[in-house]
CSV table of C-alpha atoms in Angstrom, one decimal:
chain,number,residue,atom,x,y,z
N,691,MET,CA,0.0,0.0,0.0
N,692,HIS,CA,2.7,2.5,0.9
N,693,ARG,CA,4.3,2.3,-2.6
N,694,LEU,CA,0.9,3.0,-4.2
N,695,VAL,CA,0.3,5.9,-1.8
N,696,GLY,CA,3.8,7.3,-2.6
N,697,LEU,CA,3.2,7.2,-6.3
N,698,ILE,CA,-0.2,8.9,-6.0
N,699,VAL,CA,1.3,11.6,-3.8
N,700,VAL,CA,3.9,12.4,-6.5
N,701,SER,CA,1.2,12.3,-9.2
N,702,LEU,CA,-1.0,14.8,-7.3
N,703,VAL,CA,2.0,17.0,-6.6
N,704,CYS,CA,2.6,17.1,-10.3
N,705,SER,CA,-1.0,18.3,-10.7
N,706,CYS,CA,-0.8,21.3,-8.4
N,707,GLY,CA,-2.3,24.4,-9.9
N,708,VAL,CA,-1.1,28.0,-9.7
N,709,SER,CA,-1.6,30.0,-6.6
N,710,PRO,CA,-4.5,32.5,-6.6
N,711,SER,CA,-2.1,35.4,-6.7
N,712,SER,CA,-0.3,34.1,-9.8
N,713,THR,CA,-3.1,33.8,-12.3
N,714,GLY,CA,-2.2,34.9,-15.8
N,715,GLY,CA,-4.1,37.4,-17.9
N,716,ALA,CA,-6.4,40.3,-17.0
N,717,GLY,CA,-9.8,39.9,-15.3
N,718,PHE,CA,-11.3,37.1,-13.4
N,719,GLY,CA,-12.2,33.5,-14.4
N,720,ALA,CA,-15.2,31.4,-13.7
N,721,THR,CA,-15.9,27.9,-12.5
N,722,VAL,CA,-18.9,25.6,-12.2
N,723,GLY,CA,-20.4,24.9,-8.8
N,724,GLY,CA,-20.2,21.6,-7.0
N,725,VAL,CA,-17.0,20.3,-5.3
N,726,LYS,CA,-14.2,22.7,-5.9
N,727,ASP,CA,-11.0,20.7,-5.1
N,728,ILE,CA,-9.6,17.2,-4.5
N,729,GLY,CA,-8.4,18.3,-1.0
N,730,GLN,CA,-10.1,15.3,0.7
N,731,ALA,CA,-8.1,12.8,-1.4
N,732,ARG,CA,-4.9,14.6,-0.7
N,733,LYS,CA,-5.6,14.6,3.0
N,734,VAL,CA,-6.3,10.9,3.1
N,735,ILE,CA,-3.1,10.2,1.1
N,736,ALA,CA,-1.1,12.4,3.5
N,737,GLN,CA,-2.4,10.1,6.3
N,738,GLY,CA,-0.9,7.1,4.5
N,739,GLN,CA,-4.2,5.7,3.3
N,740,VAL,CA,-5.6,5.0,-0.2
N,741,PRO,CA,-8.7,7.1,-0.9
N,742,PRO,CA,-11.8,5.8,-2.8
N,743,SER,CA,-11.8,6.6,-6.5
N,744,SER,CA,-14.8,9.0,-5.9
N,745,MET,CA,-12.6,11.5,-4.2
N,746,VAL,CA,-10.7,12.2,-7.5
N,747,THR,CA,-12.7,14.2,-10.0
N,748,ALA,CA,-11.9,16.1,-13.1
N,749,GLU,CA,-14.0,19.1,-12.0
N,750,GLY,CA,-12.1,19.2,-8.7
N,751,LEU,CA,-8.8,19.2,-10.5
N,752,PHE,CA,-9.9,21.8,-13.0
N,753,ALA,CA,-11.0,24.2,-10.2
N,754,GLU,CA,-7.5,24.1,-8.8
N,755,HIS,CA,-5.8,25.1,-12.1
N,756,GLU,CA,-5.3,28.0,-14.5
N,757,PHE,CA,-5.9,27.5,-18.2
N,758,ALA,CA,-4.8,29.6,-21.1
N,759,ALA,CA,-7.7,30.8,-23.3
N,760,GLU,CA,-7.8,31.5,-27.0
N,761,GLY,CA,-9.6,34.5,-28.6
N,762,GLU,CA,-10.5,37.9,-27.2
N,763,GLY,CA,-10.8,38.9,-23.5
N,764,CYS,CA,-14.1,38.9,-21.8
N,765,SER,CA,-16.0,42.2,-21.2
N,766,GLU,CA,-19.3,40.6,-20.2
N,767,VAL,CA,-20.4,39.1,-16.9
N,768,PHE,CA,-19.5,35.6,-18.2
N,769,CYS,CA,-17.9,34.3,-21.4
N,770,ALA,CA,-16.8,31.0,-22.9
N,771,ARG,CA,-13.6,30.7,-25.0
N,772,PRO,CA,-13.6,27.3,-26.7
N,773,ALA,CA,-10.6,25.8,-28.6
N,774,PHE,CA,-9.8,22.4,-30.0
N,775,GLY,CA,-6.8,20.3,-30.3
N,776,ARG,CA,-5.8,16.6,-30.8
N,777,TYR,CA,-4.2,14.7,-28.0
N,778,HIS,CA,-3.7,11.2,-26.6
N,779,LEU,CA,-6.4,9.8,-24.3
N,780,ARG,CA,-4.9,7.3,-21.9
N,781,ALA,CA,-8.3,5.6,-21.2
N,782,THR,CA,-8.6,4.4,-24.8
N,783,ASN,CA,-4.9,4.6,-25.9
N,784,THR,CA,-6.0,6.6,-28.9
N,785,ASP,CA,-5.5,10.1,-30.3
N,786,GLU,CA,-8.7,12.0,-30.0
N,787,THR,CA,-10.0,15.5,-30.7
N,788,PHE,CA,-10.9,17.6,-27.7
N,789,VAL,CA,-12.6,21.0,-27.2
N,790,HIS,CA,-11.6,22.9,-24.1
N,791,VAL,CA,-14.1,25.5,-23.0
N,792,ALA,CA,-12.2,28.1,-21.0
N,793,LEU,CA,-14.5,30.0,-18.6
N,794,ARG,CA,-14.0,33.8,-18.2
N,795,SER,CA,-15.6,36.7,-16.5
N,796,GLY,CA,-15.3,40.4,-17.3
N,797,LEU,CA,-15.7,41.5,-13.7
N,798,GLY,CA,-13.2,44.3,-13.1
N,799,PRO,CA,-11.3,45.3,-10.0
N,800,GLU,CA,-14.2,47.6,-9.0
N,801,TRP,CA,-16.5,44.6,-8.7
N,802,LYS,CA,-18.4,44.4,-5.4
N,803,ARG,CA,-20.6,41.5,-4.4
N,804,PRO,CA,-24.2,42.1,-3.0
N,805,PRO,CA,-24.7,42.1,0.8
N,806,ALA,CA,-25.0,38.6,2.2
N,807,ASP,CA,-27.0,36.8,4.9
N,808,LEU,CA,-24.9,33.9,6.1
N,809,MET,CA,-25.9,31.2,8.6
N,810,ALA,CA,-23.0,29.0,9.7
N,811,VAL,CA,-24.0,25.5,10.7
N,812,VAL,CA,-21.3,23.8,12.8
N,813,ASP,CA,-21.1,20.1,13.7
N,814,ARG,CA,-20.0,20.0,17.4
N,815,SER,CA,-20.5,16.3,17.8
N,816,SER,CA,-17.8,14.0,19.3
N,817,MET,CA,-16.7,13.1,15.7
N,818,MET,CA,-15.3,16.6,15.6
N,819,SER,CA,-13.1,16.3,18.7
N,820,ILE,CA,-9.8,16.4,16.8
N,821,ASP,CA,-10.8,19.0,14.2
N,822,MET,CA,-12.9,21.5,16.2
N,823,LYS,CA,-10.1,24.0,16.6
N,824,GLU,CA,-9.6,24.3,12.9
N,825,THR,CA,-13.3,24.4,12.3
N,826,LEU,CA,-13.9,27.3,14.7
N,827,HIS,CA,-10.9,29.1,13.2
N,828,ALA,CA,-12.5,28.9,9.8
N,829,VAL,CA,-15.8,30.4,11.0
N,830,ALA,CA,-13.8,33.1,12.8
N,831,VAL,CA,-11.9,34.0,9.7
N,832,MET,CA,-15.2,34.2,7.8
N,833,VAL,CA,-16.5,36.7,10.4
N,834,ASP,CA,-13.4,38.8,10.0
N,835,ASN,CA,-14.2,39.1,6.3
N,836,LEU,CA,-17.9,40.2,6.7
N,837,ARG,CA,-18.8,43.7,5.6
N,838,PRO,CA,-20.9,46.1,7.7
N,839,ASP,CA,-23.9,45.4,5.4
N,840,ASP,CA,-23.7,41.6,5.9
N,841,ARG,CA,-25.6,39.6,8.4
N,842,PHE,CA,-24.4,36.5,10.2
N,843,GLY,CA,-25.8,33.8,12.4
N,844,LEU,CA,-24.6,30.5,13.9
N,845,VAL,CA,-26.4,27.2,14.5
N,846,VAL,CA,-24.5,24.3,16.3
N,847,TYR,CA,-25.6,20.7,16.5
N,848,ASP,CA,-24.9,17.6,18.4
N,849,ASP,CA,-27.8,15.4,19.7
N,850,ARG,CA,-29.9,18.5,19.0
N,851,ALA,CA,-29.7,21.8,17.2
N,852,THR,CA,-29.3,25.2,18.8
N,853,VAL,CA,-29.3,28.8,17.4
N,854,LEU,CA,-26.2,30.1,19.2
N,855,ILE,CA,-26.2,33.5,17.3
N,856,PRO,CA,-29.4,34.7,15.6
N,857,LEU,CA,-29.0,36.1,12.2
N,858,GLY,CA,-28.2,39.8,12.3
N,859,PRO,CA,-25.5,42.5,11.7
N,860,VAL,CA,-22.1,41.8,13.4
N,861,THR,CA,-21.5,45.0,15.4
N,862,ASP,CA,-18.7,43.5,17.5
N,863,LYS,CA,-16.6,41.0,15.6
N,864,GLU,CA,-14.3,40.2,18.6
N,865,ALA,CA,-17.3,39.3,20.8
N,866,THR,CA,-18.8,37.2,18.0
N,867,LYS,CA,-15.5,35.3,17.5
N,868,LYS,CA,-15.3,34.8,21.3
N,869,THR,CA,-18.7,33.1,21.2
N,870,ILE,CA,-17.6,31.0,18.3
N,871,ARG,CA,-14.4,29.8,19.9
N,872,GLU,CA,-16.2,28.8,23.1
N,873,VAL,CA,-18.2,26.1,21.3
N,874,THR,CA,-17.3,22.7,22.8
N,875,VAL,CA,-17.6,19.1,21.5
N,876,LYS,CA,-20.2,16.6,22.7
N,877,GLY,CA,-22.8,14.1,21.6
N,878,SER,CA,-23.9,12.6,18.3
N,879,THR,CA,-24.8,14.1,14.9
N,880,ALA,CA,-28.6,13.5,15.4
N,881,GLY,CA,-29.2,17.2,15.2
N,882,GLN,CA,-27.9,17.7,11.7
N,883,VAL,CA,-31.1,18.0,9.8
N,884,PRO,CA,-32.8,20.1,12.5
N,885,ALA,CA,-29.8,22.4,12.4
N,886,ILE,CA,-30.4,23.0,8.6
N,887,GLU,CA,-34.1,23.6,9.4
N,888,LEU,CA,-33.2,26.2,12.0
N,889,ALA,CA,-30.8,28.0,9.7
N,890,THR,CA,-33.4,27.9,6.9
N,891,THR,CA,-36.0,29.5,9.2
N,892,GLU,CA,-33.5,32.3,10.2
N,893,LEU,CA,-32.7,33.1,6.5
N,894,SER,CA,-36.3,32.8,5.3
N,895,ASN,CA,-37.6,35.2,8.0
N,896,ALA,CA,-35.0,37.8,7.1
N,897,HIS,CA,-35.1,37.5,3.3
N,898,GLN,CA,-34.8,40.8,1.5
N,899,ALA,CA,-34.5,41.6,-2.2
N,900,GLY,CA,-31.0,42.3,-3.3
N,901,ARG,CA,-29.3,40.2,-0.6
N,902,MET,CA,-27.7,36.8,-1.0
N,903,SER,CA,-28.8,34.0,1.4
N,904,ARG,CA,-26.5,31.1,2.1
N,905,ILE,CA,-26.0,28.3,4.6
N,906,MET,CA,-22.3,27.7,5.4
N,907,MET,CA,-22.1,24.1,6.7
N,908,PHE,CA,-19.0,22.8,8.5
N,909,ALA,CA,-19.1,19.1,9.2
N,910,CYS,CA,-17.3,15.8,8.9
N,911,ALA,CA,-20.0,14.5,6.6
N,912,LEU,CA,-23.4,15.1,5.1
N,913,PRO,CA,-26.4,12.7,5.3
N,914,PRO,CA,-26.4,9.8,2.9
N,915,LEU,CA,-26.8,10.5,-0.8
N,916,GLY,CA,-30.3,11.6,-1.6
N,917,GLU,CA,-31.5,11.3,2.0
N,918,ALA,CA,-35.1,12.3,1.7
N,919,ARG,CA,-35.6,14.9,4.4
N,920,PHE,CA,-32.3,16.7,3.9
N,921,ASP,CA,-32.7,16.5,0.1
N,922,THR,CA,-36.1,18.2,0.3
N,923,ILE,CA,-34.7,21.0,2.4
N,924,VAL,CA,-31.7,21.6,0.1
N,925,LYS,CA,-33.9,21.6,-3.0
N,926,ASP,CA,-36.6,23.8,-1.6
N,927,ASN,CA,-33.9,26.2,-0.3
N,928,ALA,CA,-32.2,26.3,-3.7
N,929,ASN,CA,-35.5,27.1,-5.4
N,930,ALA,CA,-36.1,29.9,-2.8
N,931,GLY,CA,-32.7,31.4,-3.2
N,932,ILE,CA,-31.0,29.9,-0.1
N,933,ALA,CA,-27.8,28.2,-1.3
N,934,LEU,CA,-25.6,25.6,0.5
N,935,SER,CA,-21.9,25.7,0.9
N,936,PHE,CA,-20.4,22.6,2.5
N,937,PHE,CA,-17.0,22.6,4.1
N,938,GLY,CA,-15.7,19.1,4.7
N,939,ILE,CA,-13.4,19.1,7.8
N,940,LEU,CA,-10.0,17.6,7.2
N,941,ALA,CA,-10.5,14.0,6.1
N,942,GLY,CA,-14.1,13.6,6.9
N,943,GLY,CA,-16.3,11.4,4.8
N,944,GLY,CA,-19.4,12.1,2.8
N,945,TYR,CA,-17.8,13.0,-0.5
N,946,GLU,CA,-20.5,11.5,-2.7
N,947,SER,CA,-23.1,13.3,-0.7
N,948,ALA,CA,-21.2,16.6,-0.9
N,949,ARG,CA,-21.1,16.2,-4.7
N,950,TYR,CA,-24.8,15.5,-4.8
N,951,PHE,CA,-26.2,18.1,-2.5
N,952,THR,CA,-23.9,20.9,-3.7
N,953,SER,CA,-24.7,20.3,-7.4
N,954,LYS,CA,-28.0,22.1,-6.6
N,955,ARG,CA,-28.6,25.8,-7.6
N,956,GLY,CA,-26.0,28.0,-5.9
N,957,GLY,CA,-24.2,25.1,-4.2
N,958,ASN,CA,-20.5,24.5,-3.8
N,959,ALA,CA,-18.2,22.4,-1.6
N,960,TYR,CA,-14.6,22.6,-0.3
N,961,PHE,CA,-12.5,20.3,1.9
N,962,LEU,CA,-10.4,22.0,4.5
N,963,GLY,CA,-7.2,20.0,4.7
N,964,SER,CA,-5.0,22.6,6.4
N,965,LEU,CA,-4.9,26.1,8.0
N,966,LYS,CA,-3.6,27.3,4.6
N,967,ASP,CA,-6.8,26.1,2.9
N,968,ILE,CA,-8.9,27.9,5.5
N,969,GLU,CA,-7.0,31.2,5.0
N,970,THR,CA,-7.4,30.9,1.2
N,971,ILE,CA,-11.1,30.1,1.2
N,972,PHE,CA,-12.3,32.4,4.0
N,973,ASP,CA,-9.9,35.3,3.4
N,974,THR,CA,-8.5,35.5,-0.1
N,975,ASP,CA,-11.4,33.9,-2.0
N,976,PHE,CA,-14.3,34.6,0.4
N,977,ASP,CA,-16.3,36.8,-1.9
N,978,PHE,CA,-16.0,34.3,-4.8
N,979,VAL,CA,-17.1,31.4,-2.6
N,980,ILE,CA,-20.4,33.0,-1.6
N,981,THR,CA,-21.3,34.9,-4.8
N,982,PRO,CA,-22.9,33.1,-7.8
N,983,LEU,CA,-22.1,34.7,-11.1
N,984,ALA,CA,-24.7,32.9,-13.2
N,985,TYR,CA,-27.4,30.2,-13.1
N,986,ASP,CA,-28.7,27.6,-15.5
N,987,PHE,CA,-25.6,27.5,-17.7
N,988,SER,CA,-25.8,25.5,-21.0
N,989,LEU,CA,-23.6,24.9,-24.0
N,990,SER,CA,-24.6,23.8,-27.5
N,991,LEU,CA,-22.2,23.1,-30.3
N,992,SER,CA,-22.5,23.7,-34.0
N,993,LEU,CA,-19.6,21.7,-35.4
N,994,GLY,CA,-21.2,20.2,-38.5
N,995,ALA,CA,-21.6,16.4,-38.3
N,996,VAL,CA,-19.2,16.2,-35.3
N,997,GLY,CA,-20.7,15.1,-32.0
N,998,VAL,CA,-19.6,14.8,-28.3
N,999,THR,CA,-18.4,11.5,-27.0
N,1000,ARG,CA,-17.6,12.4,-23.4
N,1001,VAL,CA,-17.7,15.4,-21.0
N,1002,TRP,CA,-15.4,16.3,-18.1
N,1003,GLY,CA,-15.8,19.2,-15.6
N,1004,ILE,CA,-19.5,19.2,-15.0
N,1005,PRO,CA,-20.5,18.8,-11.3
N,1006,ASN,CA,-21.5,15.3,-10.1
N,1007,GLY,CA,-19.8,13.8,-13.1
N,1008,GLU,CA,-22.8,14.6,-15.3
N,1009,GLN,CA,-22.4,13.8,-19.0
N,1010,LYS,CA,-24.2,16.9,-20.3
N,1011,LEU,CA,-23.3,20.4,-21.4
N,1012,GLU,CA,-25.1,22.3,-18.6
N,1013,ALA,CA,-24.4,23.3,-15.0
N,1014,THR,CA,-26.7,24.8,-12.4
N,1015,THR,CA,-24.3,27.5,-11.1
N,1016,ILE,CA,-21.3,29.4,-12.3
N,1017,PHE,CA,-19.1,31.2,-9.7
N,1018,PRO,CA,-16.4,33.9,-10.3
N,1019,SER,CA,-12.9,32.7,-9.6
N,1020,ARG,CA,-9.3,34.0,-9.4
N,1021,ARG,CA,-8.5,31.0,-11.6
N,1022,LYS,CA,-10.0,30.4,-15.0
N,1023,GLY,CA,-12.0,27.2,-15.1
N,1024,ALA,CA,-12.7,24.6,-17.8
N,1025,ILE,CA,-15.1,22.2,-19.3
N,1026,VAL,CA,-13.6,19.5,-21.7
N,1027,MET,CA,-15.4,17.6,-24.4
N,1028,GLN,CA,-14.1,14.6,-26.4
N,1029,LEU,CA,-15.4,14.8,-30.0
N,1030,ASP,CA,-16.1,11.9,-32.4
N,1031,GLY,CA,-14.4,13.7,-35.2
N,1032,ALA,CA,-12.3,16.8,-36.0
N,1033,PRO,CA,-14.2,20.1,-36.7
N,1034,SER,CA,-13.0,22.3,-39.5
N,1035,ASP,CA,-14.7,25.2,-37.8
N,1036,GLY,CA,-17.7,25.9,-35.6
N,1037,VAL,CA,-19.2,27.8,-32.8
N,1038,VAL,CA,-20.4,27.2,-29.2
N,1039,LYS,CA,-23.6,28.8,-28.1
N,1040,LEU,CA,-23.4,29.8,-24.4
N,1041,GLY,CA,-26.7,30.3,-22.5
N,1042,PHE,CA,-27.0,31.5,-18.9
N,1043,GLU,CA,-29.0,33.6,-16.4
N,1044,PRO,CA,-26.9,36.3,-14.7
N,1045,ALA,CA,-27.3,36.1,-10.9
N,1046,THR,CA,-28.2,39.8,-10.7
N,1047,ASP,CA,-30.6,39.7,-13.7
N,1048,PRO,CA,-33.2,37.0,-14.4
N,1049,THR,CA,-33.1,37.8,-18.1
N,1050,ARG,CA,-31.5,34.8,-19.9
N,1051,ARG,CA,-28.6,35.7,-22.1
N,1052,SER,CA,-27.0,33.8,-25.0
N,1053,GLU,CA,-23.6,34.4,-26.6
N,1054,LEU,CA,-21.8,32.8,-29.6
N,1055,ALA,CA,-18.1,32.0,-29.4
N,1056,PRO,CA,-16.0,30.6,-32.3
N,1057,VAL,CA,-14.2,27.3,-31.7
N,1058,LEU,CA,-10.6,28.2,-32.4
N,1059,VAL,CA,-7.5,26.1,-33.1
N,1060,GLU,CA,-5.4,25.9,-30.0
N,1061,THR,CA,-2.2,27.9,-29.9
N,1062,LYS,CA,-1.7,28.7,-26.2
N,1063,GLY,CA,-1.7,25.2,-24.6
N,1064,GLY,CA,-5.0,25.3,-22.8
N,1065,VAL,CA,-6.4,22.2,-24.5
N,1066,ARG,CA,-3.2,20.3,-23.9
N,1067,LYS,CA,-3.2,21.1,-20.2
N,1068,ALA,CA,-6.9,20.3,-19.8
N,1069,VAL,CA,-6.4,16.9,-21.5
N,1070,ALA,CA,-3.4,16.2,-19.3
N,1071,LEU,CA,-5.6,16.7,-16.2
N,1072,VAL,CA,-8.3,14.5,-17.8
N,1073,ASN,CA,-5.7,11.8,-18.2
N,1074,LEU,CA,-4.5,12.3,-14.6
N,1075,SER,CA,-8.1,12.1,-13.3
N,1076,ASP,CA,-9.0,9.0,-15.4
N,1077,GLY,CA,-5.8,7.3,-14.5
N,1078,LEU,CA,-6.0,7.8,-10.8
N,1079,LYS,CA,-9.6,6.7,-10.7
N,1080,LYS,CA,-8.7,3.5,-12.6
N,1081,ALA,CA,-5.8,2.8,-10.3
N,1082,LEU,CA,-7.9,3.3,-7.2
N,1083,GLU,CA,-10.7,1.1,-8.6
N,1084,LEU,CA,-8.1,-1.7,-9.3
N,1085,TRP,CA,-6.7,-1.3,-5.8
N,1086,ALA,CA,-10.2,-1.5,-4.2
N,1087,ALA,CA,-10.9,-4.7,-6.3
N,1088,GLY,CA,-7.7,-6.3,-5.0
N,1089,VAL,CA,-5.8,-6.1,-8.2
N,1090,LYS,CA,-2.8,-4.4,-6.6
N,1091,PRO,CA,0.0,-5.0,-9.0
N,1092,ALA,CA,-2.1,-3.6,-11.9
N,1093,ALA,CA,-3.0,-0.6,-9.7
N,1094,ARG,CA,0.7,0.1,-9.0
N,1095,ALA,CA,1.6,-0.3,-12.7
N,1096,GLU,CA,-1.2,2.1,-13.7
N,1097,VAL,CA,0.1,4.8,-11.3
N,1098,THR,CA,3.7,4.3,-12.3
N,1099,SER,CA,2.8,4.8,-16.0
N,1100,LEU,CA,0.5,7.7,-15.1
N,1101,LEU,CA,3.3,9.4,-13.2
N,1102,THR,CA,5.6,9.2,-16.2
N,1103,ASP,CA,3.0,10.7,-18.5
N,1104,THR,CA,2.0,13.5,-16.0
N,1105,LYS,CA,5.7,14.5,-15.5
N,1106,ALA,CA,6.1,14.7,-19.2
N,1107,GLU,CA,3.2,17.1,-19.6
């Protein structure tokens, strides 16, 4: 096992993206909602264990990276910049044609998000005994980054759920952080769903036009995939404009549930593997994490007789050219499509609803020949994601020599790219 873990560690180190401060090009990027990293897999590996294959996703890898884009810059709230190139696909051992859709935003440095109503929901059960200090630190950093026109509240849960801080303006940040840091660990997680219900009530009662509403949930795990009561609350909230951000604490479980629940309108998920992660998410990138850029995103291709074989980068591994939510980002995200032929030319039609304007918009973007390496990098990450998932599935099935061989080969290819 240790050899496989070591190989995977090196593979994932090879895949590290640029830091938020080093993004190339002017303006902001954009990324789809859902799970925004593969931090949970990295944490499990750092502990000397082999993660399940579900923890490695193309969309998670893409969200951690910067991609070059072809064509003109973006002056609109949201733009797609598609390009195509031909590269080797490890999964089939064939050369294929790929379209990489770079996601951009024309938000300028003067951009300011709308005021926010945020209800933090914190798991204080005994499962959190090791991780509570980091969890409370994350909530405190979030409080530090609230604006005077924001409102904040806190629900904690163990065997039951309690509103510790009702939703309202934070007039004394130090006193609020003191209350947060005094939360102690006890009991079970039985109060998880009631905690979401309490947070929903606080946000619903305070709803005002022009303000964002979001539950910020900090826990080791979410309820099981599609759990009826929790599912209903999350869906109803999403339809009512109350979004869910899930923050998985260190190596906590519930990855599939996180992908499922945060694929709903306005949803996203991050895994907090270190204090550095906490500082980046709740300090550097806080406004991007809580502010949807657009909803009901869709792509349609006009490439003659050429069709789409496979899609990477859509939340929950969906094989379709649409996503519920787009968020602004310091990095410039990606969606990748494998085609069943090579286009001579073509266009992509982009449709979306701006978060600040319910009027649906559509844009046409030409599919250009790659010149800057964005398609090549995107395909390299596709191959990395596919290869790691295959290796982890072989390992779980007990075919350990084949798993090791797959990762060794994958490491060679990834280093080359």
